[in-house]
Coordinates of C-alpha atoms in Angstrom, one line a residue:
X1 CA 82.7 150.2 117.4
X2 CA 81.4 150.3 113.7
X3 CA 77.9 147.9 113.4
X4 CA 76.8 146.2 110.4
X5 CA 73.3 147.3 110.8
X6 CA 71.8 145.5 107.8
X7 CA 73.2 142.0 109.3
X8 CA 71.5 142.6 112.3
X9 CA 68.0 144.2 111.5
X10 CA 65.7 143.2 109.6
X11 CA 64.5 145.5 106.3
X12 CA 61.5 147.0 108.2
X13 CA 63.6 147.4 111.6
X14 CA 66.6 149.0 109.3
X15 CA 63.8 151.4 107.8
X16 CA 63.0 152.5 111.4
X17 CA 66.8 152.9 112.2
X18 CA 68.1 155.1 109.5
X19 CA 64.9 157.1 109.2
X20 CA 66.4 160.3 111.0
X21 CA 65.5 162.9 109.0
X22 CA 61.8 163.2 110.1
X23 CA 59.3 162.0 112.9
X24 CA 58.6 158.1 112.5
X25 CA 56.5 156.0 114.1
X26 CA 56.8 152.4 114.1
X27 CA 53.9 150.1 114.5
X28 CA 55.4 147.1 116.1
X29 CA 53.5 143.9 116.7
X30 CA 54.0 141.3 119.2
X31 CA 57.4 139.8 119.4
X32 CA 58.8 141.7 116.4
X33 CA 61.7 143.2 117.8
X34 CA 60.7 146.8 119.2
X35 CA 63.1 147.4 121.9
X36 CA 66.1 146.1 119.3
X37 CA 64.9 148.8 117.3
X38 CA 65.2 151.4 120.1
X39 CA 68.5 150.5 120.6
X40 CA 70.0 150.1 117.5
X41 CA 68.5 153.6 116.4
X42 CA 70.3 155.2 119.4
X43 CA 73.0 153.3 118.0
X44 CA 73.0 154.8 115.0
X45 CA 72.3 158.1 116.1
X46 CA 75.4 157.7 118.4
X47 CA 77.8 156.4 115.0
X48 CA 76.0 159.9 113.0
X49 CA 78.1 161.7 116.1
X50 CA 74.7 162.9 117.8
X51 CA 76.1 164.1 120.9
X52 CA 75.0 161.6 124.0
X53 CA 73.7 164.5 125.5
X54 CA 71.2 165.2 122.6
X55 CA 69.2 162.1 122.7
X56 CA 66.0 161.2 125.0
X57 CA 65.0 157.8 125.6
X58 CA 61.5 157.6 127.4
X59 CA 60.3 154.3 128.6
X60 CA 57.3 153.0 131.0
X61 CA 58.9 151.3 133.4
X62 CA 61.9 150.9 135.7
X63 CA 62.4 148.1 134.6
X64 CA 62.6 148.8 130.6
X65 CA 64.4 152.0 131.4
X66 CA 67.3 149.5 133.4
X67 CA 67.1 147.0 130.6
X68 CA 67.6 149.6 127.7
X69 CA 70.5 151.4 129.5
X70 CA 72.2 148.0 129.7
X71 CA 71.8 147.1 125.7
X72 CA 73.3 150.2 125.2
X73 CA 76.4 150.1 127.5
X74 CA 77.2 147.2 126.2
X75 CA 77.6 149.1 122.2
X76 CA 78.6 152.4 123.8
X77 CA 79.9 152.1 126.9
X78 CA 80.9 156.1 127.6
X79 CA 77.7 157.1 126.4
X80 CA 75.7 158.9 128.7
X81 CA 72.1 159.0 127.2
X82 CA 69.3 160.4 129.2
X83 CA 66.8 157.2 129.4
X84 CA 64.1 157.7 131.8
X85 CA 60.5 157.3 132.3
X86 CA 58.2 159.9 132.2
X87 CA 57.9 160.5 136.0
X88 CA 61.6 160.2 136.3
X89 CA 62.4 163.3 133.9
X90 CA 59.5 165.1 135.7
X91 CA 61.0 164.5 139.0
X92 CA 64.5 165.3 138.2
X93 CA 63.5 168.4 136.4
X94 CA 60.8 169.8 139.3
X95 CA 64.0 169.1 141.7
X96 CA 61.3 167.3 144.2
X97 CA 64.2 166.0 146.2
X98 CA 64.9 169.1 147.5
X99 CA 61.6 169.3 148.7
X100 CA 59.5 167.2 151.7
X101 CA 56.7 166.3 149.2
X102 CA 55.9 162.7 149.2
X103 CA 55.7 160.7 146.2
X104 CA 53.1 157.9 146.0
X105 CA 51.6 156.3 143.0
X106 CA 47.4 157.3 143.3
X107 CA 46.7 153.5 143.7
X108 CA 47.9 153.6 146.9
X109 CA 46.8 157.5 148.3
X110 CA 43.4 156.0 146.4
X111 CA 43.5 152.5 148.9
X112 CA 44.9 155.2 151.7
X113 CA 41.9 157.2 151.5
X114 CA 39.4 155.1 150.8
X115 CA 39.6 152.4 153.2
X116 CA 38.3 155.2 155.8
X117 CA 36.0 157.0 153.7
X118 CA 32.4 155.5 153.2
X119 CA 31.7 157.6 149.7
X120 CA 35.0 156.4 147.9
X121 CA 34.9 152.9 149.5
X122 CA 33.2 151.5 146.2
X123 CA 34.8 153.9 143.5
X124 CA 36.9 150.8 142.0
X125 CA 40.3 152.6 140.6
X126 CA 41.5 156.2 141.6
X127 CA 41.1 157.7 137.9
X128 CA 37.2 157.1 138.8
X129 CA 37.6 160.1 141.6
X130 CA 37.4 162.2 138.6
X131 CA 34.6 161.9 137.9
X132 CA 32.8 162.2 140.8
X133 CA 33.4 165.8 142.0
X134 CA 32.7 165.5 145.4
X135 CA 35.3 162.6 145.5
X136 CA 37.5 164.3 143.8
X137 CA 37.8 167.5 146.1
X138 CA 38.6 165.0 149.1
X139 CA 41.3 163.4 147.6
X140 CA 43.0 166.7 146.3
X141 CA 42.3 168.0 150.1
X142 CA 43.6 164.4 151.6
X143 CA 46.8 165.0 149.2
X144 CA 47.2 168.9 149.8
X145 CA 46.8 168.1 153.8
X146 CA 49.7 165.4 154.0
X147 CA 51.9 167.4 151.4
X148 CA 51.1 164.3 148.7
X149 CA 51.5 164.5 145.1
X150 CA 50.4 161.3 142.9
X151 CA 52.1 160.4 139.8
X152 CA 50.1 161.9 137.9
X153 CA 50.2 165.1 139.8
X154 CA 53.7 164.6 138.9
X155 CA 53.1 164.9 135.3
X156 CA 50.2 167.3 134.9
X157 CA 53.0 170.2 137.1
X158 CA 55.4 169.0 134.9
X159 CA 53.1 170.0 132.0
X160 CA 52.1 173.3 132.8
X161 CA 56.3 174.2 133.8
X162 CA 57.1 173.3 130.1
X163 CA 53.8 175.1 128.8
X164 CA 54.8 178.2 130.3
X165 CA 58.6 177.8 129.7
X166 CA 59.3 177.5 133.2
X167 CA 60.8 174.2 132.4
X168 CA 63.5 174.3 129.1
X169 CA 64.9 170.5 127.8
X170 CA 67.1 170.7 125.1
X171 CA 67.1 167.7 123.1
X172 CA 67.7 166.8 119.8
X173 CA 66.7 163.4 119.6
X174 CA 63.9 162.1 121.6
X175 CA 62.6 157.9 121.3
X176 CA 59.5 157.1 123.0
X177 CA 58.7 153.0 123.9
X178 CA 55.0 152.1 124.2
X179 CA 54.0 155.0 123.0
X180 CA 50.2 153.5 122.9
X181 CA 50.2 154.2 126.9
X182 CA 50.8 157.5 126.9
X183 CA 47.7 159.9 128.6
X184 CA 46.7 163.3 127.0
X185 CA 49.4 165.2 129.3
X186 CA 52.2 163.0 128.1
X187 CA 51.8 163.3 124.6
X188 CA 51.3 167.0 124.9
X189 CA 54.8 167.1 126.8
X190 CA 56.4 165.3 123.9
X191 CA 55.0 168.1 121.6
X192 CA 56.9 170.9 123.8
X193 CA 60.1 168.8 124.5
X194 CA 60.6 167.8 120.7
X195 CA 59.4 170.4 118.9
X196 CA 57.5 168.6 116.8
X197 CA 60.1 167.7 115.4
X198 CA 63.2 164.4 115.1
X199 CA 60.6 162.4 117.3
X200 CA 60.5 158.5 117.3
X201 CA 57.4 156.5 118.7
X202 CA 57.4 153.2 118.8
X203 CA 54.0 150.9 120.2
X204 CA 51.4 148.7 119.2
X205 CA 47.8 149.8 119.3
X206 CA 46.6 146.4 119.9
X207 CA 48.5 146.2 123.1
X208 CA 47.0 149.4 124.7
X209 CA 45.4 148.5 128.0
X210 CA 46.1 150.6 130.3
X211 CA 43.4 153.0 129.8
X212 CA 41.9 152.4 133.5
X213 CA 45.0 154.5 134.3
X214 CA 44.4 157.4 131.6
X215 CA 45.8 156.0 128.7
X216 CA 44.5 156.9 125.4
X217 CA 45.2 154.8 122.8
X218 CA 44.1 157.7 119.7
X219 CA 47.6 159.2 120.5
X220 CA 49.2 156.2 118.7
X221 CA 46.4 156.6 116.0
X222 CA 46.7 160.6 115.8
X223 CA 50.4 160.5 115.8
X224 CA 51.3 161.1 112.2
X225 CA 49.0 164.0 111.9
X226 CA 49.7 165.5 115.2
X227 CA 53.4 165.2 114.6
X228 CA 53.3 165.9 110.7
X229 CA 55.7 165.2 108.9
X230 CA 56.0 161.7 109.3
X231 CA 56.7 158.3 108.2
X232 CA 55.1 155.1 109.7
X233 CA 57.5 151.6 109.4
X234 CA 55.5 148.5 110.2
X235 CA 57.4 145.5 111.9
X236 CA 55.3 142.6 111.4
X237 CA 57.8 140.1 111.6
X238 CA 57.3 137.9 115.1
X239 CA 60.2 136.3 116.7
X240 CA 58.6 135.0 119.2
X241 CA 55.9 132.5 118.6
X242 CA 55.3 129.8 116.3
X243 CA 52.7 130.1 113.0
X244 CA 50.3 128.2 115.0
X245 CA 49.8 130.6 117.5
X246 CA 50.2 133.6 115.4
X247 CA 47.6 132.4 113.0
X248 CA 45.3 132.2 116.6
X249 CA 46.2 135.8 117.9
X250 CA 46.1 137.1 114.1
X251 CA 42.9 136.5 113.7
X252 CA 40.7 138.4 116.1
X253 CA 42.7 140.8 116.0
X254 CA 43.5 141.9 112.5
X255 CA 47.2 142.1 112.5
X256 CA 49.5 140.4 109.7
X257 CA 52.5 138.9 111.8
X258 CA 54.5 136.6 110.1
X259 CA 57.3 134.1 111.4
X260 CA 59.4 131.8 110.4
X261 CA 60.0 129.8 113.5
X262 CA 59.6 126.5 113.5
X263 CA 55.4 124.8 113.5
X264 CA 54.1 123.7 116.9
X265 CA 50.8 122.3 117.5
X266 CA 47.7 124.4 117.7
X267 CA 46.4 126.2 120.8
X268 CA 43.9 124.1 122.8
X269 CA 40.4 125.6 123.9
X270 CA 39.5 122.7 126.6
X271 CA 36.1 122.9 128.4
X272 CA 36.1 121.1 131.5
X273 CA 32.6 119.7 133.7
X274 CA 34.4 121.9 137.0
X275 CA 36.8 124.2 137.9
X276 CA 38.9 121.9 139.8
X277 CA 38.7 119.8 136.8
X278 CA 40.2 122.5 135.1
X279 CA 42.5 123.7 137.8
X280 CA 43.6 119.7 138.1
X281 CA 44.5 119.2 134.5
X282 CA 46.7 122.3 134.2
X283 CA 49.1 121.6 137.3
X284 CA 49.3 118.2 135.9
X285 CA 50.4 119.5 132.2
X286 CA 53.0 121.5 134.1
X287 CA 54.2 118.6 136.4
X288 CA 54.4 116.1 133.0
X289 CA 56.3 119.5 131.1
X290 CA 58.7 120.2 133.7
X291 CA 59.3 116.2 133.6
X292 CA 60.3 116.3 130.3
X293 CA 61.7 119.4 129.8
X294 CA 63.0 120.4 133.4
X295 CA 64.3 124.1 131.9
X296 CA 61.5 125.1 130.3
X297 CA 59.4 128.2 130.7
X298 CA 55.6 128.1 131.4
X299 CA 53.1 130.6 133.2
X300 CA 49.5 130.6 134.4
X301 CA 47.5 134.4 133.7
X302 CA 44.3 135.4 134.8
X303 CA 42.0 138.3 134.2
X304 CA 42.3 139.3 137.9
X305 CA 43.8 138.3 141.1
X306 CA 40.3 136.8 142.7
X307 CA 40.2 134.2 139.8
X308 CA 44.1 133.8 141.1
X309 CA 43.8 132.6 144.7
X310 CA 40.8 130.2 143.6
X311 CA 43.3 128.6 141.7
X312 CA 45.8 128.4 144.2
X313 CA 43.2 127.7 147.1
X314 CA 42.3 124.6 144.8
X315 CA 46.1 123.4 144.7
X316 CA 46.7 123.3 147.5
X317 CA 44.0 121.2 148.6
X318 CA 44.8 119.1 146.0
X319 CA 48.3 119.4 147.4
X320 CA 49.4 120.1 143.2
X321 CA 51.4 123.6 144.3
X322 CA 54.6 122.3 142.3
X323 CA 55.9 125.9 143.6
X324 CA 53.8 127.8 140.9
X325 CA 53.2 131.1 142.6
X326 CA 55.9 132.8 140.9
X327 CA 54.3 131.6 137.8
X328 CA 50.8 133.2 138.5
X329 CA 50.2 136.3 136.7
X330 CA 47.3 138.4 135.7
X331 CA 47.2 139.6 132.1
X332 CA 48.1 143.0 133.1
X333 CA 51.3 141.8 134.7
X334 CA 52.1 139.7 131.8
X335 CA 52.7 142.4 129.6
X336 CA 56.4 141.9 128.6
X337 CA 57.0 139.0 129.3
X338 CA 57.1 135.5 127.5
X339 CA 57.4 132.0 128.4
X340 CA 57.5 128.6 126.4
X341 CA 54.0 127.9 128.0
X342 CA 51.1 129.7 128.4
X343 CA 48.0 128.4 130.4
X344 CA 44.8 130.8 130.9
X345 CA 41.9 129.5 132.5
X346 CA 38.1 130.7 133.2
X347 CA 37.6 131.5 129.6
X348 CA 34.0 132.4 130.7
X349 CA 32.0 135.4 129.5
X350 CA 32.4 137.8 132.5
X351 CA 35.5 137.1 133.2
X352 CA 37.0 137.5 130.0
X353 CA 36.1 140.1 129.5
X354 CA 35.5 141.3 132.2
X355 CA 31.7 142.0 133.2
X356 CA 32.4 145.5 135.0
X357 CA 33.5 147.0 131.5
X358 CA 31.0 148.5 129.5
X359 CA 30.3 147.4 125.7
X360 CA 32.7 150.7 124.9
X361 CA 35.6 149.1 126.9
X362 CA 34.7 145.9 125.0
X363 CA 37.8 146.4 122.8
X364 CA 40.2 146.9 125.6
X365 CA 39.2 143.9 127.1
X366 CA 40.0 142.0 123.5
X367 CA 43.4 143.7 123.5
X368 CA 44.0 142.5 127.1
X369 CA 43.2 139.0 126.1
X370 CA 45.5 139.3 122.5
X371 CA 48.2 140.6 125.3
X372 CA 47.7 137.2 127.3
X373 CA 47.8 134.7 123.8
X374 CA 51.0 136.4 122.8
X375 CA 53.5 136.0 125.5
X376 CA 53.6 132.4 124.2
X377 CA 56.4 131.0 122.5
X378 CA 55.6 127.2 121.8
X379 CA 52.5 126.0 123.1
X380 CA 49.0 128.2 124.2
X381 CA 45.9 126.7 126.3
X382 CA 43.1 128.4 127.1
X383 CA 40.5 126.7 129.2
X384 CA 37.1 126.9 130.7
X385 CA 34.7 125.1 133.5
X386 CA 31.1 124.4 132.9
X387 CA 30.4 127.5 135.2
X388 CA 32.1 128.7 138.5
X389 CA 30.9 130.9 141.0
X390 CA 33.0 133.3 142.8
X391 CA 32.0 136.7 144.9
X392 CA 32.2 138.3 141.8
X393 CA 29.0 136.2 140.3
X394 CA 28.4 133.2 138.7
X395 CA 29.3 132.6 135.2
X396 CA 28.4 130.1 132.9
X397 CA 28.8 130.9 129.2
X398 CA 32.2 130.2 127.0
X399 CA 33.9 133.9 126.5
X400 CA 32.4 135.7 123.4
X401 CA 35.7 135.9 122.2
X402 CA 35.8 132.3 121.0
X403 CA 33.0 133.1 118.0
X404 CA 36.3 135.7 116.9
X405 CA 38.5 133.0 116.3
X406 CA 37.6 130.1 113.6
X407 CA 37.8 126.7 114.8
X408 CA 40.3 125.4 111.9
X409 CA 42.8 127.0 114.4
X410 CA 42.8 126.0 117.6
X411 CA 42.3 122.1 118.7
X412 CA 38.8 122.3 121.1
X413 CA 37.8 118.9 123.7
X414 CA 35.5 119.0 126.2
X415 CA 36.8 116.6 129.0
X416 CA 35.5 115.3 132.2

């Protein structure tokens, strides 16, 4: 099947297509189309008679890996492309299935461990065993003595297999998504497997916030000099969300996204005399919205899961569940996704951000809430009690975020 490229992509996203001829990185913002570009360069790659077998597609998740594989069947059907995730072409190349080690991710040999283990009770993520060495020999012992590997044990054998040529991939081709969540090992694995060479990264910087689990968002900054020559494509046009809200996200966090989708109304930053208030008025917007619009998309994300069940405990007393609990997310979780509506509540300094990050983190924390704005299509609300006091503390001051954003762009009540 011959495509018309140019009637489906966009100038920039044709620019990251047909560039073949070196290593590119595309900086994509929000909504702009990334994964269209993966696919239609694999495409392309497929109608310059790459052989299948020559390309790499590396994704983050399952999921992505699943949804990318089924874009392309439906352009090449007999095309069999390797698309995996990174622990996936680890596991299938260290043949673990042909072993009895056990595969679990370290969040769960971290809760394993710890629930037993007074010293690592408190350590709050397993990346933090690292840096406590007494922690860290028990969990490499507790892992060694149940014939464990983590994930990321997965990756750092892979690593030193390639390194010393144990390990030989042969590809020609290799496209990486999200390349902003790649750890130190990872990138240095795309180094050996591409050569340095015909490599394709495509991520936003802005949406790296996974660095609790190692990520480390120079790579996507370092890329054109670590994998020199290169050329760097910018897609900055949004698809997704309307002006109003792009103007909002846009603006504390220094990107140039452009759309032209249709105007909505500005995003709301409500302050509220109570959390149940606040809880109260959102389940009601959603019962009048699914009213009116009974199809229509909508979601409620939080910084954390705590913050979560208050919200839920306060429904259902109120008995305002309207079935909303597959519609609870925390920003984390959000990440790909996008609804029509998007409510996020507690908009209350220590809780976004978060108070457990340090002022170093504080950027993470701002890319976590840009993240959260811009899974909105039509309409974004962000609200905020007086105070609220949870195990986690007591809060009482509007995020700090809010002096990022000028007030021209957002509509702001307080309501009682």
């Amino acid at each position: 099947m011959k495509i018309n490229f140019s009637q489906i992509l966009n100038p920039n996203q044709l620019d990251g297509t047909y560039n073949i001829s070196t290593n590119s990185l595309i900086l994509a913002g929000a909504g702009s189309g990334k994964t269209r570009v993966l696919v239609y360069k694999t495409a392309y790659l497929l109608e310059k008679n790459i052989p299948p077998e020559k390309i790499l597609l590396i994704t983050f998740t399952r999921k992505a890996t699943q949804e990318i594989k089924e874009r392309i069947h439906k352009l090449f059907p007999n095309a069999k492309i390797s698309i995996e995730t990174f622990h996936s072409l680890a596991y299938k190349n260290l043949n673990i299935s042909k072993s009895n080690i056990k595969i679990l991710h370290e969040e769960n040999l971290f809760h394993n461990l710890s629930y037993n283990n007074r010293l690592l009770f408190f350590i709050r993520t397993p990346f933090q065993f690292y840096k406590t060495y007494k922690a860290y020999k028990i969990f490499q012992q507790y892992k060694k003595d149940n014939n464990y590997l983590g994930f990321q044990d997965l990756i750092e054998i892979f690593y030193r297999n390639l390194k010393s040529k144990k390990i030989l991939l042969n590809y020609d081709y290799i496209l990486v998504d999200e390349y902003q969540d790649t750890d130190i090992f990872q990138k240095d694995i795309l180094k050996i497997i591409s050569k340095n060479k015909n490599i394709t990264v495509l991520g936003d910087d802005f949406q790296s916030i996974y660095k609790f689990r190692g990520a480390h968002v120079e790579n996507i900054f370092n890329f054109p000099k670590e994998f020199s020559p290169c050329k760097t494509i910018f897609l900055n046009e949004n698809y997704r969300s309307t002006p109003e809200i792009l103007n909002f996200t846009n603006s504390f966090s220094k990107k140039n996204l452009f759309t032209q989708n249709p105007s909505g109304p500005l995003p709301k930053i409500f302050k509220f005399s109570t959390n149940k208030l606040e809880v109260l008025y959102i389940l009601k917007e959603i019962k009048n919205i699914l009213k009116n619009h009974p199809l229509t998309t909508f979601a409620i994300l939080f910084r954390n899961f705590e913050y979560m069940r208050e919200f839920l405990l306060i429904s259902k007393i109120e008995n305002l569940n309207l079935e909303i609990n597959k519609n609870l997310f925390t920003f984390h979780g959000a990440k790909g996704l996008e609804w029509d509506y998007v409510f996020i509540p507690i908009f209350l300094q220590g809780v976004i951000p978060n108070k457990t990050y340090s002022k170093k983190d504080l950027d993470e924390e701002l890319r976590l809430f840009y993240v959260a704005c811009t899974r909105a299509r039509k309409d974004l609300t962000i609200t905020y009690p007086k105070s609220i006091y949870t195990y986690l503390g007591h809060f009482n001051t509007p995020s700090s975020f809010l002096k990022l954003i000028p007030s021209n762009l957002y509509k702001k009540e307080v309501l009682d």
